Amino acid sequence: MSFFIAKLQQKSVGSLTAAICLIYAINGGVRGNFGVILGPISDASGISYADVSFVLAVSQLVFGLLQPVFGIIAMKTSERRVLCIGVLLMAAGFLLTPFCKTEGALLIALGVFLPAGTAALSFGLLLGIVTPQLPTGKSSTVSGFLNASSGVGTTVLAPMLTGISGAFGLLGMMLLLGIPSLFLIPVVLWLCRLPAGAEPSIKTANPSELRPLAMLKDAVKDRNYQFLMLGFFTCGFHMAILETHFFNQLTTFDIDRSTSAIIFSVYGVLTMIGSAVSGILCNHIRMKYVLGSIYAIRVFLAVLVIFMPKTLVVLVLFSIVLGLTSDSTVSPTSGLVLKNFGPVKLATLFGILFLTHQIGCFFSAWFGGLVVENTGNYDFLWMIDTILCILAAIMSFSVRED
């Protein structure tokens, strides 16, 4: 028995990667399937479709805003406490949602509790926890698989939630999400357990570096961080074109909706592969070159979508390259933050970058609708994306990387 306990306590690169990927897969799977749960919530609660959509929009905003906040709390207290609070908040959001019959109640459960929980279980915090426990040079590969796990969670949970909703309704769907998520707490406790005699990286850091305002001020004044912020804003702008408008754009090319859905699925699968490959490349090539090259490829793609022939074969090939370069910016971006600022600050500073990413998403999603209304096509939106990606590529290649 003691042999099996000892084995369970051992931490290998594989077991650490599996633990954080499990947590982030559930996190990403929940956020990626808001469309699946929107209808059942409206039907079960009697709250209008538009009002539930508003709650989910608030949820996205809260998710972005709270990531750096939880990063600061983790620095001041402990990562373990923040992760455990995140699991409890996420479970509370799930389990309370079926009993919400007013928009106000739903706003608390689904618009505050749930996104607060997923924000606490953020990419930056999870990567920051395992990085000091990994052998030198492994963090980039692990970050690639961590980022890819979000797409895996979305893909796996989508049919499960759809089937459970049809058989057992909203309550069954939320129980499926809420009760099993509580079993993440033992995973968190194991993940945050340090070897005997080891000090948490937060305790070994210089106390003056952990003052939130001073830390944020120093980072925002840093030229390299400014470059990464512009790059991640551009990434958000680019991603919202794909996630909000690309499916409808395919239909304007005389591609029927079912075929468009298949093309979009191909794109989704390739985002996972691209994330993993990007993380592996960061171990062999300077991260700034990986990041700059991804933005440079996006320049080519943005120009291509305007002038390329809109045949089915071309669009499928185009979607494959789109997928490979979509989520692949996360690993080199987080890696550069890690190199320049250290694992203690990673959760907070990457959280700020993610907030700029979401701001880019907002402007792209909103402006894209205006462009289509006024021009009848998406060409002008892709032109703006081209300019932003050129700037992001130049600045990414200019980032200092020791």
mmCIF file of C-alpha atoms in Angstrom:
data_model
loop_
_atom_site.group_PDB
_atom_site.id
_atom_site.type_symbol
_atom_site.label_atom_id
_atom_site.label_comp_id
_atom_site.label_asym_id
_atom_site.label_seq_id
_atom_site.Cartn_x
_atom_site.Cartn_y
_atom_site.Cartn_z
ATOM 1 C CA MET A 1 0.000 0.000 0.000
ATOM 2 C CA SER A 2 2.805 2.394 0.898
ATOM 3 C CA PHE A 3 4.324 1.696 -2.547
ATOM 4 C CA PHE A 4 1.169 2.907 -4.320
ATOM 5 C CA ILE A 5 0.915 5.982 -2.057
ATOM 6 C CA ALA A 6 4.525 6.849 -2.821
ATOM 7 C CA LYS A 7 3.891 6.468 -6.551
ATOM 8 C CA LEU A 8 0.800 8.686 -6.272
ATOM 9 C CA GLN A 9 2.832 11.375 -4.524
ATOM 10 C CA GLN A 10 5.527 11.418 -7.184
ATOM 11 C CA LYS A 11 5.265 14.200 -9.723
ATOM 12 C CA SER A 12 6.459 13.627 -13.250
ATOM 13 C CA VAL A 13 6.180 16.007 -16.190
ATOM 14 C CA GLY A 14 3.381 13.813 -17.550
ATOM 15 C CA SER A 15 1.349 13.761 -14.337
ATOM 16 C CA LEU A 16 1.725 17.518 -13.803
ATOM 17 C CA THR A 17 0.687 18.167 -17.407
ATOM 18 C CA ALA A 18 -2.293 15.820 -17.105
ATOM 19 C CA ALA A 19 -3.463 17.535 -13.900
ATOM 20 C CA ILE A 20 -3.448 21.091 -15.226
ATOM 21 C CA CYS A 21 -4.873 19.974 -18.593
ATOM 22 C CA LEU A 22 -7.792 18.265 -16.815
ATOM 23 C CA ILE A 23 -8.592 21.451 -14.906
ATOM 24 C CA TYR A 24 -8.245 23.698 -17.952
ATOM 25 C CA ALA A 25 -10.168 21.322 -20.229
ATOM 26 C CA ILE A 26 -13.205 21.586 -17.938
ATOM 27 C CA ASN A 27 -12.700 25.349 -17.723
ATOM 28 C CA GLY A 28 -12.473 25.784 -21.496
ATOM 29 C CA GLY A 29 -15.204 23.232 -22.171
ATOM 30 C CA VAL A 30 -17.655 25.197 -20.046
ATOM 31 C CA ARG A 31 -16.839 28.540 -21.678
ATOM 32 C CA GLY A 32 -16.829 27.037 -25.157
ATOM 33 C CA ASN A 33 -20.302 25.545 -24.794
ATOM 34 C CA PHE A 34 -22.301 28.560 -23.653
ATOM 35 C CA GLY A 35 -24.275 28.212 -26.878
ATOM 36 C CA VAL A 36 -25.339 24.689 -25.863
ATOM 37 C CA ILE A 37 -26.644 25.730 -22.444
ATOM 38 C CA LEU A 38 -28.263 29.015 -23.502
ATOM 39 C CA GLY A 39 -31.482 27.506 -24.912
ATOM 40 C CA PRO A 40 -32.125 25.028 -22.052
ATOM 41 C CA ILE A 41 -31.630 27.786 -19.468
ATOM 42 C CA SER A 42 -34.122 30.036 -21.230
ATOM 43 C CA ASP A 43 -36.669 27.219 -21.565
ATOM 44 C CA ALA A 44 -36.354 26.028 -17.954
ATOM 45 C CA SER A 45 -36.280 29.440 -16.277
ATOM 46 C CA GLY A 46 -38.765 31.345 -18.410
ATOM 47 C CA ILE A 47 -36.145 34.073 -18.849
ATOM 48 C CA SER A 48 -36.042 35.412 -22.414
ATOM 49 C CA TYR A 49 -33.358 34.300 -24.833
ATOM 50 C CA ALA A 50 -32.066 37.879 -25.097
ATOM 51 C CA ASP A 51 -31.789 38.249 -21.308
ATOM 52 C CA VAL A 52 -29.897 34.966 -20.949
ATOM 53 C CA SER A 53 -27.595 36.112 -23.761
ATOM 54 C CA PHE A 54 -26.940 39.321 -21.824
ATOM 55 C CA VAL A 55 -26.036 37.302 -18.708
ATOM 56 C CA LEU A 56 -23.590 35.216 -20.744
ATOM 57 C CA ALA A 57 -22.073 38.400 -22.201
ATOM 58 C CA VAL A 58 -21.556 39.697 -18.643
ATOM 59 C CA SER A 59 -20.016 36.326 -17.812
ATOM 60 C CA GLN A 60 -17.401 36.752 -20.545
ATOM 61 C CA LEU A 61 -16.547 40.219 -19.260
ATOM 62 C CA VAL A 62 -16.245 39.042 -15.648
ATOM 63 C CA PHE A 63 -14.024 36.170 -16.779
ATOM 64 C CA GLY A 64 -11.604 38.589 -18.422
ATOM 65 C CA LEU A 65 -11.599 41.163 -15.625
ATOM 66 C CA LEU A 66 -11.066 38.755 -12.731
ATOM 67 C CA GLN A 67 -8.084 36.819 -14.085
ATOM 68 C CA PRO A 68 -5.478 39.427 -13.065
ATOM 69 C CA VAL A 69 -7.356 39.980 -9.782
ATOM 70 C CA PHE A 70 -7.039 36.312 -8.853
ATOM 71 C CA GLY A 71 -3.406 36.445 -9.917
ATOM 72 C CA ILE A 72 -2.807 39.196 -7.368
ATOM 73 C CA ILE A 73 -4.729 37.284 -4.683
ATOM 74 C CA ALA A 74 -2.604 34.200 -5.402
ATOM 75 C CA MET A 75 0.557 36.273 -4.940
ATOM 76 C CA LYS A 76 -0.685 37.656 -1.645
ATOM 77 C CA THR A 77 -2.052 34.367 -0.245
ATOM 78 C CA SER A 78 -1.450 31.090 -2.106
ATOM 79 C CA GLU A 79 -2.196 29.485 -5.449
ATOM 80 C CA ARG A 80 -3.816 26.524 -3.697
ATOM 81 C CA ARG A 81 -6.360 28.744 -1.965
ATOM 82 C CA VAL A 82 -7.252 30.553 -5.184
ATOM 83 C CA LEU A 83 -7.677 27.304 -7.142
ATOM 84 C CA CYS A 84 -9.866 25.750 -4.430
ATOM 85 C CA ILE A 85 -12.021 28.882 -4.287
ATOM 86 C CA GLY A 86 -12.266 28.720 -8.076
ATOM 87 C CA VAL A 87 -13.531 25.138 -8.012
ATOM 88 C CA LEU A 88 -16.141 25.984 -5.351
ATOM 89 C CA LEU A 89 -17.353 29.091 -7.205
ATOM 90 C CA MET A 90 -17.598 27.194 -10.484
ATOM 91 C CA ALA A 91 -19.557 24.361 -8.847
ATOM 92 C CA ALA A 92 -21.852 26.878 -7.122
ATOM 93 C CA GLY A 93 -22.561 28.559 -10.463
ATOM 94 C CA PHE A 94 -23.528 25.224 -12.002
ATOM 95 C CA LEU A 95 -25.670 23.966 -9.134
ATOM 96 C CA LEU A 96 -27.540 27.238 -8.553
ATOM 97 C CA THR A 97 -28.389 27.905 -12.212
ATOM 98 C CA PRO A 98 -31.335 25.418 -12.511
ATOM 99 C CA PHE A 99 -33.081 27.161 -9.603
ATOM 100 C CA CYS A 100 -32.777 30.697 -11.030
ATOM 101 C CA LYS A 101 -36.148 32.012 -12.177
ATOM 102 C CA THR A 102 -35.282 35.711 -12.486
ATOM 103 C CA GLU A 103 -32.633 37.522 -14.479
ATOM 104 C CA GLY A 104 -31.084 38.930 -11.278
ATOM 105 C CA ALA A 105 -30.638 35.476 -9.750
ATOM 106 C CA LEU A 106 -29.220 34.129 -13.008
ATOM 107 C CA LEU A 107 -26.828 37.067 -13.190
ATOM 108 C CA ILE A 108 -25.386 36.092 -9.793
ATOM 109 C CA ALA A 109 -25.089 32.362 -10.525
ATOM 110 C CA LEU A 110 -24.123 32.371 -14.198
ATOM 111 C CA GLY A 111 -22.823 35.907 -14.610
ATOM 112 C CA VAL A 112 -20.672 36.154 -11.468
ATOM 113 C CA PHE A 113 -20.088 32.841 -9.635
ATOM 114 C CA LEU A 114 -19.343 30.689 -12.696
ATOM 115 C CA PRO A 115 -16.980 33.098 -14.527
ATOM 116 C CA ALA A 116 -15.271 34.001 -11.246
ATOM 117 C CA GLY A 117 -14.553 30.304 -10.753
ATOM 118 C CA THR A 118 -13.214 29.828 -14.280
ATOM 119 C CA ALA A 119 -11.118 33.019 -13.948
ATOM 120 C CA ALA A 120 -9.488 31.584 -10.809
ATOM 121 C CA LEU A 121 -8.630 28.421 -12.770
ATOM 122 C CA SER A 122 -6.882 30.476 -15.442
ATOM 123 C CA PHE A 123 -4.156 29.515 -17.890
ATOM 124 C CA GLY A 124 -1.551 31.813 -16.350
ATOM 125 C CA LEU A 125 -2.098 30.615 -12.780
ATOM 126 C CA LEU A 126 -1.998 26.921 -13.720
ATOM 127 C CA LEU A 127 1.161 27.339 -15.784
ATOM 128 C CA GLY A 128 2.757 29.461 -13.066
ATOM 129 C CA ILE A 129 2.154 26.725 -10.493
ATOM 130 C CA VAL A 130 3.765 23.898 -12.459
ATOM 131 C CA THR A 131 6.640 25.819 -14.076
ATOM 132 C CA PRO A 132 8.893 25.737 -10.954
ATOM 133 C CA GLN A 133 8.212 21.982 -10.696
ATOM 134 C CA LEU A 134 9.228 21.244 -14.303
ATOM 135 C CA PRO A 135 12.695 20.451 -15.682
ATOM 136 C CA THR A 136 14.372 23.341 -17.498
ATOM 137 C CA GLY A 137 13.027 23.849 -21.008
ATOM 138 C CA LYS A 138 9.776 21.929 -20.561
ATOM 139 C CA SER A 139 7.392 24.798 -19.712
ATOM 140 C CA SER A 140 6.786 25.817 -23.350
ATOM 141 C CA THR A 141 5.793 22.303 -24.398
ATOM 142 C CA VAL A 142 3.524 21.977 -21.363
ATOM 143 C CA SER A 143 1.937 25.362 -22.121
ATOM 144 C CA GLY A 144 1.125 24.175 -25.646
ATOM 145 C CA PHE A 145 -0.685 21.089 -24.381
ATOM 146 C CA LEU A 146 -2.398 23.160 -21.667
ATOM 147 C CA ASN A 147 -3.753 25.576 -24.256
ATOM 148 C CA ALA A 148 -4.861 22.713 -26.515
ATOM 149 C CA SER A 149 -6.754 21.072 -23.645
ATOM 150 C CA SER A 150 -9.299 23.897 -23.697
ATOM 151 C CA GLY A 151 -10.354 22.887 -27.212
ATOM 152 C CA VAL A 152 -10.430 19.221 -26.210
ATOM 153 C CA GLY A 153 -12.788 20.090 -23.355
ATOM 154 C CA THR A 154 -15.072 22.007 -25.692
ATOM 155 C CA THR A 155 -15.157 19.146 -28.191
ATOM 156 C CA VAL A 156 -15.820 16.433 -25.589
ATOM 157 C CA LEU A 157 -18.408 18.326 -23.544
ATOM 158 C CA ALA A 158 -20.516 19.559 -26.482
ATOM 159 C CA PRO A 159 -22.152 16.193 -27.368
ATOM 160 C CA MET A 160 -22.322 15.145 -23.700
ATOM 161 C CA LEU A 161 -24.184 18.292 -22.664
ATOM 162 C CA THR A 162 -26.499 18.072 -25.654
ATOM 163 C CA GLY A 163 -27.406 14.456 -24.868
ATOM 164 C CA ILE A 164 -27.866 15.025 -21.121
ATOM 165 C CA SER A 165 -29.997 18.114 -21.770
ATOM 166 C CA GLY A 166 -32.294 16.182 -24.075
ATOM 167 C CA ALA A 167 -32.678 13.287 -21.628
ATOM 168 C CA PHE A 168 -32.679 14.984 -18.218
ATOM 169 C CA GLY A 169 -33.120 18.686 -18.876
ATOM 170 C CA LEU A 170 -31.220 21.617 -17.448
ATOM 171 C CA LEU A 171 -30.982 20.130 -13.942
ATOM 172 C CA GLY A 172 -29.326 16.963 -15.230
ATOM 173 C CA MET A 173 -26.898 18.987 -17.335
ATOM 174 C CA MET A 174 -25.883 21.229 -14.424
ATOM 175 C CA LEU A 175 -25.520 18.259 -12.056
ATOM 176 C CA LEU A 176 -23.226 16.632 -14.616
ATOM 177 C CA LEU A 177 -21.050 19.744 -14.561
ATOM 178 C CA GLY A 178 -21.350 20.754 -10.909
ATOM 179 C CA ILE A 179 -20.858 17.602 -8.836
ATOM 180 C CA PRO A 180 -17.901 16.085 -10.757
ATOM 181 C CA SER A 181 -16.142 19.462 -10.766
ATOM 182 C CA LEU A 182 -15.834 19.224 -6.967
ATOM 183 C CA PHE A 183 -13.472 16.279 -7.470
ATOM 184 C CA LEU A 184 -10.972 18.773 -8.883
ATOM 185 C CA ILE A 185 -10.165 19.843 -5.311
ATOM 186 C CA PRO A 186 -8.014 16.731 -4.601
ATOM 187 C CA VAL A 187 -6.261 17.364 -7.920
ATOM 188 C CA VAL A 188 -5.566 20.963 -6.857
ATOM 189 C CA LEU A 189 -4.230 19.899 -3.469
ATOM 190 C CA TRP A 190 -1.897 17.364 -5.101
ATOM 191 C CA LEU A 191 -0.823 19.883 -7.741
ATOM 192 C CA CYS A 192 0.104 22.533 -5.173
ATOM 193 C CA ARG A 193 1.889 20.166 -2.786
ATOM 194 C CA LEU A 194 5.604 20.939 -2.763
ATOM 195 C CA PRO A 195 8.424 18.493 -1.993
ATOM 196 C CA ALA A 196 9.583 18.381 1.627
ATOM 197 C CA GLY A 197 11.709 21.404 2.520
ATOM 198 C CA ALA A 198 10.812 23.361 -0.643
ATOM 199 C CA GLU A 199 9.585 26.944 -0.381
ATOM 200 C CA PRO A 200 6.746 28.320 -2.522
ATOM 201 C CA SER A 201 8.091 30.616 -5.222
ATOM 202 C CA ILE A 202 5.967 33.433 -3.802
ATOM 203 C CA LYS A 203 7.786 33.248 -0.441
ATOM 204 C CA THR A 204 11.198 33.292 -2.106
ATOM 205 C CA ALA A 205 10.364 36.339 -4.210
ATOM 206 C CA ASN A 206 11.443 39.854 -3.295
ATOM 207 C CA PRO A 207 8.506 41.369 -1.311
ATOM 208 C CA SER A 208 8.880 44.686 -3.145
ATOM 209 C CA GLU A 209 8.167 42.846 -6.424
ATOM 210 C CA LEU A 210 4.804 41.607 -5.153
ATOM 211 C CA ARG A 211 3.184 45.015 -4.660
ATOM 212 C CA PRO A 212 0.403 44.826 -7.299
ATOM 213 C CA LEU A 213 0.363 48.470 -8.406
ATOM 214 C CA ALA A 214 4.155 48.710 -8.600
ATOM 215 C CA MET A 215 4.336 45.401 -10.460
ATOM 216 C CA LEU A 216 1.693 46.429 -13.006
ATOM 217 C CA LYS A 217 3.258 49.865 -13.435
ATOM 218 C CA ASP A 218 6.692 48.382 -14.116
ATOM 219 C CA ALA A 219 5.271 45.859 -16.569
ATOM 220 C CA VAL A 220 3.170 48.371 -18.515
ATOM 221 C CA LYS A 221 6.212 50.695 -18.794
ATOM 222 C CA ASP A 222 8.322 47.833 -20.145
ATOM 223 C CA ARG A 223 8.688 48.042 -23.932
ATOM 224 C CA ASN A 224 8.549 44.263 -24.354
ATOM 225 C CA TYR A 225 5.296 44.011 -22.406
ATOM 226 C CA GLN A 226 3.809 46.829 -24.493
ATOM 227 C CA PHE A 227 4.676 44.892 -27.645
ATOM 228 C CA LEU A 228 3.023 41.765 -26.240
ATOM 229 C CA MET A 229 -0.083 43.758 -25.304
ATOM 230 C CA LEU A 230 -0.482 45.079 -28.836
ATOM 231 C CA GLY A 231 0.118 41.598 -30.192
ATOM 232 C CA PHE A 232 -2.513 40.016 -27.961
ATOM 233 C CA PHE A 233 -5.006 42.805 -28.777
ATOM 234 C CA THR A 234 -4.423 41.935 -32.436
ATOM 235 C CA CYS A 235 -4.839 38.253 -31.638
ATOM 236 C CA GLY A 236 -8.211 38.949 -30.023
ATOM 237 C CA PHE A 237 -9.300 41.067 -33.001
ATOM 238 C CA HIS A 238 -8.302 38.267 -35.382
ATOM 239 C CA MET A 239 -9.926 35.504 -33.313
ATOM 240 C CA ALA A 240 -13.270 37.310 -33.048
ATOM 241 C CA ILE A 241 -13.400 37.543 -36.852
ATOM 242 C CA LEU A 242 -13.149 33.760 -36.942
ATOM 243 C CA GLU A 243 -15.376 32.891 -33.971
ATOM 244 C CA THR A 244 -18.064 35.512 -34.612
ATOM 245 C CA HIS A 245 -18.086 36.130 -38.363
ATOM 246 C CA PHE A 246 -16.209 33.402 -40.257
ATOM 247 C CA PHE A 247 -19.062 30.871 -40.280
ATOM 248 C CA ASN A 248 -21.467 33.430 -41.754
ATOM 249 C CA GLN A 249 -18.801 34.568 -44.201
ATOM 250 C CA LEU A 250 -18.515 31.009 -45.509
ATOM 251 C CA THR A 251 -22.232 31.040 -46.333
ATOM 252 C CA THR A 252 -21.718 34.233 -48.382
ATOM 253 C CA PHE A 253 -19.320 32.216 -50.569
ATOM 254 C CA ASP A 254 -22.265 29.992 -51.626
ATOM 255 C CA ILE A 255 -21.246 27.248 -49.178
ATOM 256 C CA ASP A 256 -24.313 25.656 -47.528
ATOM 257 C CA ARG A 257 -24.618 25.759 -43.747
ATOM 258 C CA SER A 258 -23.938 22.051 -43.169
ATOM 259 C CA THR A 259 -20.726 22.170 -45.224
ATOM 260 C CA SER A 260 -19.759 25.407 -43.484
ATOM 261 C CA ALA A 261 -20.198 23.639 -40.141
ATOM 262 C CA ILE A 262 -17.847 20.843 -41.280
ATOM 263 C CA ILE A 263 -15.236 23.382 -42.421
ATOM 264 C CA PHE A 264 -15.548 25.171 -39.091
ATOM 265 C CA SER A 265 -15.107 21.844 -37.269
ATOM 266 C CA VAL A 266 -11.912 21.198 -39.246
ATOM 267 C CA TYR A 267 -10.739 24.627 -38.135
ATOM 268 C CA GLY A 268 -11.537 23.776 -34.486
ATOM 269 C CA VAL A 269 -9.562 20.508 -34.528
ATOM 270 C CA LEU A 270 -6.545 22.215 -36.100
ATOM 271 C CA THR A 271 -6.504 24.894 -33.368
ATOM 272 C CA MET A 272 -5.694 22.140 -30.850
ATOM 273 C CA ILE A 273 -2.911 20.722 -33.022
ATOM 274 C CA GLY A 274 -1.519 24.206 -33.630
ATOM 275 C CA SER A 275 -1.430 24.939 -29.889
ATOM 276 C CA ALA A 276 0.565 21.779 -29.143
ATOM 277 C CA VAL A 277 2.974 22.289 -32.058
ATOM 278 C CA SER A 278 3.559 25.913 -31.070
ATOM 279 C CA GLY A 279 4.526 24.863 -27.546
ATOM 280 C CA ILE A 280 6.979 22.277 -28.882
ATOM 281 C CA LEU A 281 8.535 24.767 -31.325
ATOM 282 C CA CYS A 282 9.147 27.219 -28.473
ATOM 283 C CA ASN A 283 11.578 24.697 -26.984
ATOM 284 C CA HIS A 284 13.687 24.674 -30.148
ATOM 285 C CA ILE A 285 13.293 28.196 -31.597
ATOM 286 C CA ARG A 286 13.318 31.571 -29.876
ATOM 287 C CA MET A 287 9.780 32.335 -28.759
ATOM 288 C CA LYS A 288 9.740 35.784 -30.327
ATOM 289 C CA TYR A 289 10.488 34.204 -33.723
ATOM 290 C CA VAL A 290 7.647 31.703 -33.267
ATOM 291 C CA LEU A 291 5.238 34.473 -32.235
ATOM 292 C CA GLY A 292 6.325 36.895 -34.967
ATOM 293 C CA SER A 293 6.071 34.165 -37.621
ATOM 294 C CA ILE A 294 2.513 33.304 -36.547
ATOM 295 C CA TYR A 295 1.432 36.934 -36.941
ATOM 296 C CA ALA A 296 3.263 37.122 -40.294
ATOM 297 C CA ILE A 297 1.359 34.055 -41.537
ATOM 298 C CA ARG A 298 -1.862 35.738 -40.426
ATOM 299 C CA VAL A 299 -0.970 38.729 -42.634
ATOM 300 C CA PHE A 300 -0.756 36.377 -45.610
ATOM 301 C CA LEU A 301 -4.058 34.710 -44.657
ATOM 302 C CA ALA A 302 -5.895 38.021 -44.205
ATOM 303 C CA VAL A 303 -4.823 39.167 -47.682
ATOM 304 C CA LEU A 304 -5.554 35.737 -49.161
ATOM 305 C CA VAL A 305 -9.162 35.621 -47.930
ATOM 306 C CA ILE A 306 -9.916 38.770 -49.935
ATOM 307 C CA PHE A 307 -8.405 37.652 -53.247
ATOM 308 C CA MET A 308 -8.410 33.824 -53.217
ATOM 309 C CA PRO A 309 -10.899 31.795 -55.311
ATOM 310 C CA LYS A 310 -13.760 30.767 -53.027
ATOM 311 C CA THR A 311 -13.876 27.086 -53.996
ATOM 312 C CA LEU A 312 -14.559 24.356 -51.432
ATOM 313 C CA VAL A 313 -11.037 22.862 -51.658
ATOM 314 C CA VAL A 314 -9.383 26.263 -51.218
ATOM 315 C CA LEU A 315 -11.608 27.138 -48.261
ATOM 316 C CA VAL A 316 -10.837 23.826 -46.517
ATOM 317 C CA LEU A 317 -7.079 24.332 -46.993
ATOM 318 C CA PHE A 318 -7.472 27.927 -45.828
ATOM 319 C CA SER A 319 -9.328 26.754 -42.693
ATOM 320 C CA ILE A 320 -6.560 24.252 -41.911
ATOM 321 C CA VAL A 321 -3.884 26.971 -41.891
ATOM 322 C CA LEU A 322 -6.237 29.299 -39.992
ATOM 323 C CA GLY A 323 -6.655 26.652 -37.304
ATOM 324 C CA LEU A 324 -2.931 25.953 -36.992
ATOM 325 C CA THR A 325 -2.213 29.655 -36.369
ATOM 326 C CA SER A 326 -5.243 30.615 -34.254
ATOM 327 C CA ASP A 327 -4.571 29.553 -30.642
ATOM 328 C CA SER A 328 -0.855 29.053 -31.234
ATOM 329 C CA THR A 329 0.074 32.565 -30.031
ATOM 330 C CA VAL A 330 -0.657 31.647 -26.394
ATOM 331 C CA SER A 331 2.441 29.494 -25.754
ATOM 332 C CA PRO A 332 5.080 31.971 -27.020
ATOM 333 C CA THR A 333 3.267 34.931 -25.441
ATOM 334 C CA SER A 334 2.997 33.285 -22.017
ATOM 335 C CA GLY A 335 6.559 31.993 -22.394
ATOM 336 C CA LEU A 336 7.914 35.488 -23.018
ATOM 337 C CA VAL A 337 6.054 36.828 -19.972
ATOM 338 C CA LEU A 338 7.479 33.940 -17.955
ATOM 339 C CA LYS A 339 11.032 34.615 -19.148
ATOM 340 C CA ASN A 340 10.923 38.363 -18.608
ATOM 341 C CA PHE A 341 8.896 38.535 -15.364
ATOM 342 C CA GLY A 342 9.056 35.103 -13.695
ATOM 343 C CA PRO A 343 6.442 32.514 -12.633
ATOM 344 C CA VAL A 344 5.211 34.482 -9.602
ATOM 345 C CA LYS A 345 3.946 37.337 -11.791
ATOM 346 C CA LEU A 346 2.778 35.159 -14.678
ATOM 347 C CA ALA A 347 -0.875 34.768 -13.603
ATOM 348 C CA THR A 348 -1.414 38.499 -13.095
ATOM 349 C CA LEU A 349 0.522 39.796 -16.095
ATOM 350 C CA PHE A 350 -0.823 37.172 -18.489
ATOM 351 C CA GLY A 351 -4.291 37.975 -17.099
ATOM 352 C CA ILE A 352 -3.791 41.619 -18.129
ATOM 353 C CA LEU A 353 -2.718 40.467 -21.587
ATOM 354 C CA PHE A 354 -5.804 38.281 -21.810
ATOM 355 C CA LEU A 355 -7.940 41.306 -20.929
ATOM 356 C CA THR A 356 -6.433 43.229 -23.863
ATOM 357 C CA HIS A 357 -7.171 40.136 -25.992
ATOM 358 C CA GLN A 358 -10.845 40.311 -24.961
ATOM 359 C CA ILE A 359 -10.966 44.042 -25.740
ATOM 360 C CA GLY A 360 -9.697 43.209 -29.230
ATOM 361 C CA CYS A 361 -12.427 40.563 -29.496
ATOM 362 C CA PHE A 362 -15.066 43.116 -28.515
ATOM 363 C CA PHE A 363 -14.038 45.666 -31.146
ATOM 364 C CA SER A 364 -13.763 43.051 -33.875
ATOM 365 C CA ALA A 365 -17.127 41.436 -33.119
ATOM 366 C CA TRP A 366 -18.851 44.825 -32.954
ATOM 367 C CA PHE A 367 -17.070 46.477 -35.878
ATOM 368 C CA GLY A 368 -17.529 43.411 -38.057
ATOM 369 C CA GLY A 369 -21.304 43.777 -37.856
ATOM 370 C CA LEU A 370 -21.052 47.459 -38.817
ATOM 371 C CA VAL A 371 -18.782 46.643 -41.764
ATOM 372 C CA VAL A 372 -21.173 44.033 -43.163
ATOM 373 C CA GLU A 373 -24.180 46.314 -42.710
ATOM 374 C CA ASN A 374 -22.510 49.155 -44.595
ATOM 375 C CA THR A 375 -20.468 47.328 -47.255
ATOM 376 C CA GLY A 376 -22.198 43.969 -47.668
ATOM 377 C CA ASN A 377 -18.958 41.981 -47.199
ATOM 378 C CA TYR A 378 -16.067 41.430 -44.766
ATOM 379 C CA ASP A 379 -13.192 42.742 -46.901
ATOM 380 C CA PHE A 380 -12.629 45.961 -44.925
ATOM 381 C CA LEU A 381 -12.529 43.995 -41.660
ATOM 382 C CA TRP A 382 -9.811 41.719 -43.074
ATOM 383 C CA MET A 383 -7.881 44.803 -44.264
ATOM 384 C CA ILE A 384 -7.810 46.165 -40.717
ATOM 385 C CA ASP A 385 -6.715 42.731 -39.496
ATOM 386 C CA THR A 386 -3.887 42.792 -42.061
ATOM 387 C CA ILE A 387 -2.546 46.114 -40.755
ATOM 388 C CA LEU A 388 -2.767 45.011 -37.118
ATOM 389 C CA CYS A 389 -1.025 41.695 -37.862
ATOM 390 C CA ILE A 390 1.816 43.498 -39.681
ATOM 391 C CA LEU A 391 2.366 45.682 -36.605
ATOM 392 C CA ALA A 392 2.087 42.669 -34.265
ATOM 393 C CA ALA A 393 4.628 40.694 -36.312
ATOM 394 C CA ILE A 394 7.147 43.563 -36.319
ATOM 395 C CA MET A 395 6.781 44.144 -32.574
ATOM 396 C CA SER A 396 6.937 40.421 -31.743
ATOM 397 C CA PHE A 397 10.229 40.075 -33.607
ATOM 398 C CA SER A 398 11.456 43.125 -31.612
ATOM 399 C CA VAL A 399 10.716 41.670 -28.152
ATOM 400 C CA ARG A 400 13.794 41.113 -25.991
ATOM 401 C CA GLU A 401 14.364 37.434 -25.226
ATOM 402 C CA ASP A 402 17.363 36.424 -23.155
#
